[in-house]
Amino acid sequence: MSDTRFTPQQQRAIDARTHDILVSASAGAGKTTVLVDRVIKMLKEDPNLNIDQLLMVTFTNEAADNMRERIRRRLEKEANNRHLRDQINRLAIAHISTIHAFCQQLIKRYYYLIDLDPQFRLLTDETETTLLQDHTCKAEANWNMMNFVNDRSDDALSDIVMELDRVANAQADPHAWLWQLPKLYELNDEELTKSNFYQKQLLPVLQRELKQIHADFVTLTHQAQAADLTTTSQMLADDAERVEQLLKLTETGTWDAISAQLTKKMFPTIKGRPKKDETAALAAYDAIKDSRNELREQIQSLHDHYFMDAKLLIKLSAGAKKVVDELVQVAWQYRQNYQQIKLQRHLLDFSDLEHYAYQILTVDTNAGKQTLKNLQRHYREIMIDEYQDTNPLQEKILQQLHDPSVNRLFMVGDVKQSIYRFRQADPTMFLHKYETF
């Protein structure tokens, strides 16, 4: 038995078996403990289920090792259960790893499905990777975009190209993603909120940020109510309502209307300060006031960062589109050359692992389709720890393995904990899942 006392919500996450589950909780709330307890309970309930039929993915080797050890300790406590004792021996073949380690395993086993040479070396050394990328950049004949280059070097352009390459690699179809970039700068005299730029780029950012700000205002409202700050709590409830209206406006309003409302001026000075002798209430009030001011500044920052006069934006975008057109050409050529160099040297990097694994899971042949079905039937549950750190391509890989008729998804995470933006992790996928579950 687990020594942990779970909340009713945590217990539901441990016990549910008939549907996919997303566990959203803050740091220290026991998300991973819930995942481990769910594993143990599933094994106890089903004597035909083995630990290696559960795919458990996290995002660092340390976290994977920690999860394996926690499961081992829990299994050792169940010494009277023969089936669970057997699982201790099977832990060595259990699929508890990072997404990259899982992808590498897929490639080593099914490389023939995509005609990939199985003799490769994983490029893990950062210095070697940087030298290889620098070599590719210097070999480029098309470093001629003076918009990005100073008189002494083309380092600025190299940095931009490699950043584009990193973001593209996080997509299931990197080349399609690259070639669509210039279209985002195609603005005309139509309402800006109808443009690709707004709908595909800016709107998701605004909604993600405003939803979090709204949640924070609701939290502050509850804090004010708990401290008996009646006037302040009402103002904060009004603030939350204003943000809710802003969210609706981002979907239905014009560019100018959104710009006018997206400002800290729409959130009046806070009221309800307690008397000096009410020390506890005063301390709560001051803390809430500081937090509210931060939220007001975040709203102002959204305005200052993204909104300008519509006509000026259209003019600037027309010039930017020409530059982006050229930039995409350079980035595409860089990607072609870099991939060729890696193939010649029998090297794969971490993004290659993800892309080749995805190709294996999507190859349109009878053998490929049968392999996918076999994997889907084998993995009775796909368990993803720190789901907020998943990038779009990793999400595609895991979704390919998911067939609702034969297996389940169990995802745990907290969007506020996302630490892998540098790996192109996309916390908005977590938010989308949270809203749709």
Short mmCIF file of C-alpha atoms in Angstrom, two decimals:
data_model
loop_
_atom_site.label_atom_id
_atom_site.label_comp_id
_atom_site.label_asym_id
_atom_site.label_seq_id
_atom_site.Cartn_x
_atom_site.Cartn_y
_atom_site.Cartn_z
CA MET A 1 0.00 0.00 0.00
CA SER A 2 1.13 3.56 -0.65
CA ASP A 3 1.92 5.65 2.43
CA THR A 4 0.75 8.77 0.62
CA ARG A 5 -2.64 10.28 1.47
CA PHE A 6 -4.16 11.43 -1.79
CA THR A 7 -6.78 14.10 -2.36
CA PRO A 8 -10.09 13.00 -3.95
CA GLN A 9 -8.94 14.49 -7.27
CA GLN A 10 -5.61 12.64 -7.13
CA GLN A 11 -7.36 9.38 -6.25
CA ARG A 12 -9.67 9.76 -9.27
CA ALA A 13 -6.61 10.17 -11.49
CA ILE A 14 -5.10 7.00 -10.00
CA ASP A 15 -8.30 4.94 -10.30
CA ALA A 16 -9.79 5.96 -13.69
CA ARG A 17 -9.34 3.40 -16.47
CA THR A 18 -11.90 4.10 -19.19
CA HIS A 19 -10.62 7.36 -20.66
CA ASP A 20 -7.54 9.52 -21.28
CA ILE A 21 -6.46 11.66 -18.35
CA LEU A 22 -4.67 14.99 -17.96
CA VAL A 23 -3.43 15.85 -14.46
CA SER A 24 -2.72 19.57 -14.09
CA ALA A 25 -1.14 20.66 -10.83
CA SER A 26 1.54 23.01 -9.55
CA ALA A 27 5.08 22.12 -8.48
CA GLY A 28 5.23 19.95 -5.37
CA ALA A 29 1.62 18.78 -5.72
CA GLY A 30 2.60 15.13 -6.17
CA LYS A 31 1.95 14.67 -9.90
CA THR A 32 4.71 12.11 -10.36
CA THR A 33 3.68 10.31 -7.16
CA VAL A 34 0.18 9.97 -8.64
CA LEU A 35 1.67 8.53 -11.84
CA VAL A 36 3.75 5.98 -9.89
CA ASP A 37 0.79 4.95 -7.74
CA ARG A 38 -1.34 4.54 -10.84
CA VAL A 39 1.28 2.20 -12.33
CA ILE A 40 1.35 0.04 -9.19
CA LYS A 41 -2.42 -0.13 -8.95
CA MET A 42 -2.79 -1.07 -12.63
CA LEU A 43 -0.30 -3.92 -12.15
CA LYS A 44 -2.13 -5.13 -9.03
CA GLU A 45 -5.51 -5.08 -10.78
CA ASP A 46 -4.43 -6.96 -13.91
CA PRO A 47 -2.21 -10.07 -13.55
CA ASN A 48 -1.81 -10.11 -17.35
CA LEU A 49 -0.31 -6.62 -17.46
CA ASN A 50 3.47 -6.26 -17.32
CA ILE A 51 5.49 -3.14 -16.57
CA ASP A 52 7.03 -3.16 -20.08
CA GLN A 53 3.55 -2.72 -21.57
CA LEU A 54 3.45 0.78 -20.14
CA LEU A 55 5.33 3.52 -22.00
CA MET A 56 6.54 6.13 -19.51
CA VAL A 57 8.11 9.22 -21.01
CA THR A 58 9.74 12.15 -19.29
CA PHE A 59 12.19 14.83 -20.39
CA THR A 60 15.48 14.24 -18.58
CA ASN A 61 17.51 11.11 -17.95
CA GLU A 62 17.61 12.01 -14.28
CA ALA A 63 13.81 12.17 -14.10
CA ALA A 64 13.53 8.82 -15.90
CA ASP A 65 16.00 7.19 -13.49
CA ASN A 66 14.14 8.69 -10.55
CA MET A 67 10.81 7.37 -11.80
CA ARG A 68 12.24 3.89 -12.34
CA GLU A 69 13.69 3.87 -8.82
CA ARG A 70 10.44 5.07 -7.25
CA ILE A 71 8.54 2.29 -9.02
CA ARG A 72 11.14 -0.22 -7.87
CA ARG A 73 10.77 0.85 -4.23
CA ARG A 74 6.98 0.61 -4.45
CA LEU A 75 7.17 -2.86 -6.02
CA GLU A 76 9.55 -4.05 -3.29
CA LYS A 77 6.95 -3.08 -0.69
CA GLU A 78 4.51 -5.52 -2.34
CA ALA A 79 6.60 -8.61 -1.52
CA ASN A 80 3.51 -10.75 -0.89
CA ASN A 81 2.22 -10.24 -4.43
CA ARG A 82 3.98 -12.67 -6.81
CA HIS A 83 2.99 -10.76 -9.93
CA LEU A 84 4.44 -7.53 -8.56
CA ARG A 85 7.62 -9.34 -7.47
CA ASP A 86 8.01 -10.52 -11.08
CA GLN A 87 7.73 -6.91 -12.26
CA ILE A 88 10.92 -6.01 -10.37
CA ASN A 89 12.84 -8.30 -12.72
CA ARG A 90 11.05 -6.80 -15.73
CA LEU A 91 12.00 -3.24 -14.74
CA ALA A 92 15.22 -3.67 -16.72
CA ILE A 93 13.20 -3.88 -19.95
CA ALA A 94 10.53 -1.36 -18.92
CA HIS A 95 10.08 1.57 -21.27
CA ILE A 96 10.85 4.38 -18.81
CA SER A 97 12.97 6.94 -20.61
CA THR A 98 13.27 10.31 -22.27
CA ILE A 99 11.46 10.83 -25.55
CA HIS A 100 14.81 10.80 -27.35
CA ALA A 101 15.84 7.47 -25.83
CA PHE A 102 12.50 5.99 -26.87
CA CYS A 103 12.90 7.34 -30.41
CA GLN A 104 16.41 5.89 -30.61
CA GLN A 105 15.04 2.52 -29.54
CA LEU A 106 12.39 2.67 -32.28
CA ILE A 107 15.01 3.51 -34.91
CA LYS A 108 17.35 0.70 -33.86
CA ARG A 109 14.50 -1.79 -34.12
CA TYR A 110 12.60 -0.55 -37.18
CA TYR A 111 15.18 1.36 -39.26
CA TYR A 112 14.48 -0.89 -42.26
CA LEU A 113 10.95 0.50 -42.61
CA ILE A 114 12.36 3.83 -43.81
CA ASP A 115 15.54 2.53 -45.51
CA LEU A 116 17.77 4.16 -42.89
CA ASP A 117 21.37 3.04 -42.45
CA PRO A 118 21.44 1.45 -38.95
CA GLN A 119 25.13 2.25 -38.52
CA PHE A 120 25.05 5.71 -37.00
CA ARG A 121 26.55 7.61 -34.09
CA LEU A 122 24.44 9.89 -31.93
CA LEU A 123 25.73 13.45 -31.92
CA THR A 124 25.64 14.29 -28.20
CA ASP A 125 28.69 16.50 -27.73
CA GLU A 126 27.70 20.18 -27.85
CA THR A 127 31.15 21.30 -29.02
CA GLU A 128 31.15 18.82 -31.90
CA THR A 129 27.63 19.88 -32.86
CA THR A 130 28.57 23.57 -32.84
CA LEU A 131 31.67 22.95 -34.95
CA LEU A 132 29.62 20.97 -37.47
CA GLN A 133 27.00 23.70 -37.68
CA ASP A 134 29.67 26.38 -38.06
CA HIS A 135 31.28 24.34 -40.83
CA THR A 136 27.94 24.14 -42.62
CA CYS A 137 27.37 27.87 -42.28
CA LYS A 138 30.81 28.74 -43.66
CA ALA A 139 30.26 26.42 -46.59
CA GLU A 140 27.11 28.31 -47.59
CA ALA A 141 27.46 30.35 -50.73
CA ASN A 142 24.34 32.42 -50.13
CA TRP A 143 25.27 34.46 -47.02
CA ASN A 144 24.42 37.67 -48.86
CA MET A 145 21.63 39.19 -46.82
CA MET A 146 23.13 42.42 -45.61
CA ASN A 147 20.06 43.14 -43.46
CA PHE A 148 21.49 40.71 -40.95
CA VAL A 149 25.21 41.05 -41.47
CA ASN A 150 27.74 43.62 -40.25
CA ASP A 151 30.99 44.51 -42.01
CA ARG A 152 33.13 42.04 -40.07
CA SER A 153 31.15 38.80 -39.85
CA ASP A 154 27.93 37.02 -40.70
CA ASP A 155 27.42 35.70 -37.18
CA ALA A 156 24.08 37.48 -36.83
CA LEU A 157 22.69 35.74 -39.92
CA SER A 158 24.10 32.39 -38.79
CA ASP A 159 22.36 32.76 -35.44
CA ILE A 160 19.02 33.54 -37.09
CA VAL A 161 19.31 30.65 -39.54
CA MET A 162 20.17 28.16 -36.82
CA GLU A 163 17.32 29.42 -34.65
CA LEU A 164 14.95 28.93 -37.59
CA ASP A 165 16.39 25.45 -38.00
CA ARG A 166 15.76 24.63 -34.32
CA VAL A 167 12.15 25.78 -34.46
CA ALA A 168 11.55 23.97 -37.76
CA ASN A 169 12.95 20.77 -36.27
CA ALA A 170 10.25 20.83 -33.60
CA GLN A 171 7.57 20.54 -36.31
CA ALA A 172 6.38 17.33 -37.92
CA ASP A 173 7.02 18.86 -41.37
CA PRO A 174 9.93 21.33 -41.00
CA HIS A 175 10.07 22.35 -44.65
CA ALA A 176 6.35 23.09 -44.85
CA TRP A 177 6.68 25.17 -41.69
CA LEU A 178 9.58 27.14 -43.17
CA TRP A 179 7.91 27.86 -46.49
CA GLN A 180 4.73 29.15 -44.88
CA LEU A 181 6.57 31.81 -42.86
CA PRO A 182 6.51 34.57 -45.53
CA LYS A 183 2.72 34.21 -45.84
CA LEU A 184 2.38 35.43 -42.26
CA TYR A 185 3.66 38.83 -43.41
CA GLU A 186 1.08 39.18 -46.18
CA LEU A 187 -0.99 42.01 -44.73
CA ASN A 188 -3.27 44.18 -46.80
CA ASP A 189 -5.93 46.78 -46.19
CA GLU A 190 -8.39 44.21 -44.81
CA GLU A 191 -9.00 44.12 -41.07
CA LEU A 192 -5.73 42.93 -39.47
CA THR A 193 -7.49 40.51 -37.14
CA LYS A 194 -8.54 38.51 -40.23
CA SER A 195 -4.95 38.04 -41.42
CA ASN A 196 -2.86 34.87 -41.13
CA PHE A 197 -0.43 36.84 -38.99
CA TYR A 198 -3.06 37.56 -36.39
CA GLN A 199 -5.01 34.30 -36.51
CA LYS A 200 -2.03 31.93 -36.54
CA GLN A 201 0.66 33.87 -34.69
CA LEU A 202 -0.58 36.67 -32.49
CA LEU A 203 -4.02 35.42 -31.38
CA PRO A 204 -2.68 32.21 -29.76
CA VAL A 205 -0.09 34.26 -27.85
CA LEU A 206 -2.64 36.80 -26.66
CA GLN A 207 -5.07 34.11 -25.54
CA ARG A 208 -2.42 32.10 -23.75
CA GLU A 209 -1.15 35.14 -21.85
CA LEU A 210 -4.59 36.55 -21.06
CA LYS A 211 -5.92 33.21 -19.84
CA GLN A 212 -3.05 32.99 -17.39
CA ILE A 213 -3.58 36.60 -16.30
CA HIS A 214 -7.28 35.86 -15.80
CA ALA A 215 -6.44 32.83 -13.65
CA ASP A 216 -4.04 34.94 -11.59
CA PHE A 217 -6.71 37.61 -11.00
CA VAL A 218 -9.12 34.90 -9.83
CA THR A 219 -6.46 33.63 -7.42
CA LEU A 220 -5.91 37.14 -6.06
CA THR A 221 -9.67 37.53 -5.62
CA HIS A 222 -9.76 34.43 -3.44
CA GLN A 223 -6.78 35.67 -1.44
CA ALA A 224 -8.52 39.01 -0.82
CA GLN A 225 -11.71 37.24 0.24
CA ALA A 226 -9.75 35.05 2.65
CA ALA A 227 -8.22 38.19 4.20
CA ASP A 228 -11.68 39.86 4.51
CA LEU A 229 -10.67 42.62 2.08
CA THR A 230 -14.18 43.08 0.73
CA THR A 231 -13.61 46.20 -1.40
CA THR A 232 -10.35 44.85 -2.80
CA SER A 233 -11.81 41.45 -3.60
CA GLN A 234 -14.66 43.07 -5.56
CA MET A 235 -12.17 45.14 -7.56
CA LEU A 236 -10.16 42.02 -8.34
CA ALA A 237 -13.32 40.19 -9.41
CA ASP A 238 -14.02 43.13 -11.74
CA ASP A 239 -10.43 42.87 -13.03
CA ALA A 240 -10.98 39.18 -13.83
CA GLU A 241 -14.19 40.08 -15.66
CA ARG A 242 -12.34 42.75 -17.70
CA VAL A 243 -9.74 40.20 -18.76
CA GLU A 244 -12.50 37.76 -19.69
CA GLN A 245 -14.03 40.46 -21.90
CA LEU A 246 -10.58 41.13 -23.39
CA LEU A 247 -10.29 37.45 -24.29
CA LYS A 248 -13.60 37.62 -26.14
CA LEU A 249 -12.51 40.83 -27.83
CA THR A 250 -9.35 39.19 -29.20
CA GLU A 251 -11.61 36.82 -31.13
CA THR A 252 -14.32 39.20 -32.29
CA GLY A 253 -12.93 42.73 -32.11
CA THR A 254 -11.03 44.89 -34.57
CA TRP A 255 -7.30 45.62 -34.31
CA ASP A 256 -7.97 49.18 -33.09
CA ALA A 257 -10.58 48.05 -30.55
CA ILE A 258 -8.23 45.45 -29.04
CA SER A 259 -5.37 47.95 -28.97
CA ALA A 260 -7.53 50.48 -27.12
CA GLN A 261 -8.63 47.99 -24.44
CA LEU A 262 -5.34 46.17 -23.96
CA THR A 263 -3.82 48.66 -21.54
CA LYS A 264 -3.26 48.94 -17.81
CA LYS A 265 -5.31 52.14 -17.83
CA MET A 266 -8.40 49.94 -18.09
CA PHE A 267 -7.59 48.64 -14.60
CA PRO A 268 -8.12 51.48 -12.09
CA THR A 269 -6.07 52.07 -8.96
CA ILE A 270 -6.74 49.46 -6.30
CA LYS A 271 -8.85 50.42 -3.28
CA GLY A 272 -9.71 49.02 0.13
CA ARG A 273 -6.47 49.55 2.03
CA PRO A 274 -6.96 48.49 5.69
CA LYS A 275 -6.13 50.69 8.65
CA LYS A 276 -2.55 50.75 9.94
CA ASP A 277 -3.42 48.82 13.09
CA GLU A 278 -4.84 45.91 11.06
CA THR A 279 -1.38 44.44 10.47
CA ALA A 280 -2.38 41.02 9.08
CA ALA A 281 -4.92 42.49 6.66
CA LEU A 282 -2.48 45.25 5.70
CA ALA A 283 0.26 42.73 4.88
CA ALA A 284 -2.17 40.73 2.74
CA TYR A 285 -3.36 43.90 1.01
CA ASP A 286 0.18 45.05 0.17
CA ALA A 287 1.11 41.64 -1.25
CA ILE A 288 -2.07 41.53 -3.36
CA LYS A 289 -1.49 45.10 -4.55
CA ASP A 290 2.05 44.24 -5.71
CA SER A 291 0.83 41.14 -7.54
CA ARG A 292 -1.99 43.10 -9.17
CA ASN A 293 0.44 45.77 -10.36
CA GLU A 294 2.54 43.05 -11.97
CA LEU A 295 -0.51 41.75 -13.83
CA ARG A 296 -1.37 45.26 -15.01
CA GLU A 297 2.17 45.64 -16.33
CA GLN A 298 1.91 42.30 -18.13
CA ILE A 299 -1.21 43.55 -19.91
CA GLN A 300 0.52 46.80 -20.84
CA SER A 301 3.51 44.81 -22.08
CA LEU A 302 1.26 42.85 -24.45
CA HIS A 303 0.06 46.12 -25.93
CA ASP A 304 3.50 47.70 -26.20
CA HIS A 305 5.09 44.59 -27.65
CA TYR A 306 2.52 43.66 -30.29
CA PHE A 307 0.31 46.61 -31.16
CA MET A 308 1.04 49.65 -33.30
CA ASP A 309 -0.82 51.76 -35.85
CA ALA A 310 -2.42 49.40 -38.39
CA LYS A 311 -1.21 51.29 -41.48
CA LEU A 312 2.35 51.40 -40.18
CA LEU A 313 2.28 47.67 -39.42
CA ILE A 314 1.09 46.87 -42.96
CA LYS A 315 3.90 48.98 -44.42
CA LEU A 316 6.57 47.40 -42.22
CA SER A 317 5.27 43.89 -42.92
CA ALA A 318 5.58 44.37 -46.67
CA GLY A 319 9.28 45.12 -46.27
CA ALA A 320 9.74 42.32 -43.76
CA LYS A 321 8.15 39.78 -46.11
CA LYS A 322 10.86 40.35 -48.71
CA VAL A 323 13.56 39.77 -46.11
CA VAL A 324 11.81 36.67 -44.72
CA ASP A 325 11.47 35.25 -48.24
CA GLU A 326 15.25 35.41 -48.64
CA LEU A 327 15.86 34.22 -45.11
CA VAL A 328 13.75 31.11 -45.65
CA GLN A 329 15.73 30.31 -48.80
CA VAL A 330 18.98 30.52 -46.84
CA ALA A 331 17.62 28.45 -43.95
CA TRP A 332 16.31 25.78 -46.33
CA GLN A 333 19.69 25.51 -48.05
CA TYR A 334 21.43 25.32 -44.67
CA ARG A 335 19.14 22.48 -43.60
CA GLN A 336 19.80 20.56 -46.81
CA ASN A 337 23.57 20.92 -46.48
CA TYR A 338 23.66 20.16 -42.75
CA GLN A 339 21.58 17.01 -43.22
CA GLN A 340 23.86 15.87 -46.06
CA ILE A 341 26.96 16.34 -43.91
CA LYS A 342 25.42 14.30 -41.09
CA LEU A 343 24.45 11.50 -43.47
CA GLN A 344 27.94 11.38 -44.98
CA ARG A 345 29.44 11.05 -41.49
CA HIS A 346 26.75 8.62 -40.24
CA LEU A 347 25.64 11.04 -37.54
CA LEU A 348 22.22 11.64 -36.03
CA ASP A 349 21.33 14.46 -33.66
CA PHE A 350 18.42 14.57 -31.22
CA SER A 351 16.04 16.15 -33.71
CA ASP A 352 16.90 13.41 -36.23
CA LEU A 353 15.84 10.83 -33.66
CA GLU A 354 12.43 12.44 -33.39
CA HIS A 355 11.95 12.84 -37.14
CA TYR A 356 13.05 9.32 -38.07
CA ALA A 357 10.89 7.87 -35.29
CA TYR A 358 7.93 9.84 -36.63
CA GLN A 359 8.66 8.58 -40.15
CA ILE A 360 8.67 4.99 -38.84
CA LEU A 361 5.30 5.52 -37.17
CA THR A 362 3.75 7.12 -40.28
CA VAL A 363 5.34 5.18 -43.16
CA ASP A 364 2.61 4.28 -45.65
CA THR A 365 3.45 0.62 -46.31
CA ASN A 366 1.81 -2.61 -45.17
CA ALA A 367 4.80 -3.40 -42.96
CA GLY A 368 4.76 0.12 -41.49
CA LYS A 369 1.03 0.02 -40.76
CA GLN A 370 1.32 -3.40 -39.12
CA THR A 371 4.24 -2.22 -36.99
CA LEU A 372 2.21 0.74 -35.77
CA LYS A 373 -0.73 -1.49 -34.89
CA ASN A 374 1.57 -3.85 -32.99
CA LEU A 375 3.05 -0.97 -30.99
CA GLN A 376 -0.38 0.44 -30.21
CA ARG A 377 -1.56 -2.95 -28.96
CA HIS A 378 1.62 -3.50 -26.96
CA TYR A 379 1.49 -0.22 -25.04
CA ARG A 380 -1.61 -0.45 -22.88
CA GLU A 381 -0.99 3.05 -21.58
CA ILE A 382 1.20 5.96 -22.68
CA MET A 383 2.21 7.96 -19.63
CA ILE A 384 3.83 11.36 -20.10
CA ASP A 385 5.44 13.16 -17.19
CA GLU A 386 6.05 16.94 -17.46
CA TYR A 387 3.74 17.07 -20.46
CA GLN A 388 4.07 20.85 -20.64
CA ASP A 389 7.63 20.38 -21.96
CA THR A 390 6.47 18.53 -25.07
CA ASN A 391 7.12 20.08 -28.49
CA PRO A 392 4.74 19.69 -31.47
CA LEU A 393 6.72 16.86 -33.08
CA GLN A 394 6.97 14.89 -29.83
CA GLU A 395 3.22 15.30 -29.41
CA LYS A 396 2.70 13.87 -32.91
CA ILE A 397 4.91 10.86 -32.10
CA LEU A 398 3.00 10.07 -28.91
CA GLN A 399 -0.36 10.60 -30.59
CA GLN A 400 0.61 8.11 -33.32
CA LEU A 401 1.09 5.48 -30.63
CA HIS A 402 -2.29 6.31 -29.13
CA ASP A 403 -5.33 4.38 -30.34
CA PRO A 404 -8.37 5.02 -28.09
CA SER A 405 -9.72 1.57 -28.90
CA VAL A 406 -6.72 -0.26 -27.40
CA ASN A 407 -4.78 2.10 -25.11
CA ARG A 408 -4.96 5.23 -22.99
CA LEU A 409 -3.05 8.47 -22.51
CA PHE A 410 -2.10 9.64 -19.04
CA MET A 411 -0.48 13.08 -18.98
CA VAL A 412 0.77 15.06 -16.00
CA GLY A 413 2.19 18.55 -15.94
CA ASP A 414 1.96 22.21 -15.07
CA VAL A 415 2.17 24.93 -17.72
CA LYS A 416 3.89 27.27 -15.24
CA GLN A 417 6.75 24.80 -14.89
CA SER A 418 7.70 24.69 -18.58
CA ILE A 419 11.52 24.84 -18.66
CA TYR A 420 12.34 23.64 -22.16
CA ARG A 421 11.42 26.59 -24.35
CA PHE A 422 14.97 26.32 -25.71
CA ARG A 423 13.98 22.88 -27.04
CA GLN A 424 10.88 24.43 -28.64
CA ALA A 425 8.57 22.95 -26.02
CA ASP A 426 5.06 24.28 -26.54
CA PRO A 427 3.10 24.78 -23.30
CA THR A 428 0.10 25.95 -25.34
CA MET A 429 -0.57 22.30 -26.22
CA PHE A 430 -0.96 21.60 -22.51
CA LEU A 431 -3.41 24.51 -22.19
CA HIS A 432 -5.38 23.26 -25.18
CA LYS A 433 -5.56 19.77 -23.70
CA TYR A 434 -6.62 21.20 -20.35
CA GLU A 435 -9.47 23.16 -21.95
CA THR A 436 -10.73 20.23 -24.04
CA PHE A 437 -10.53 17.45 -21.42
#
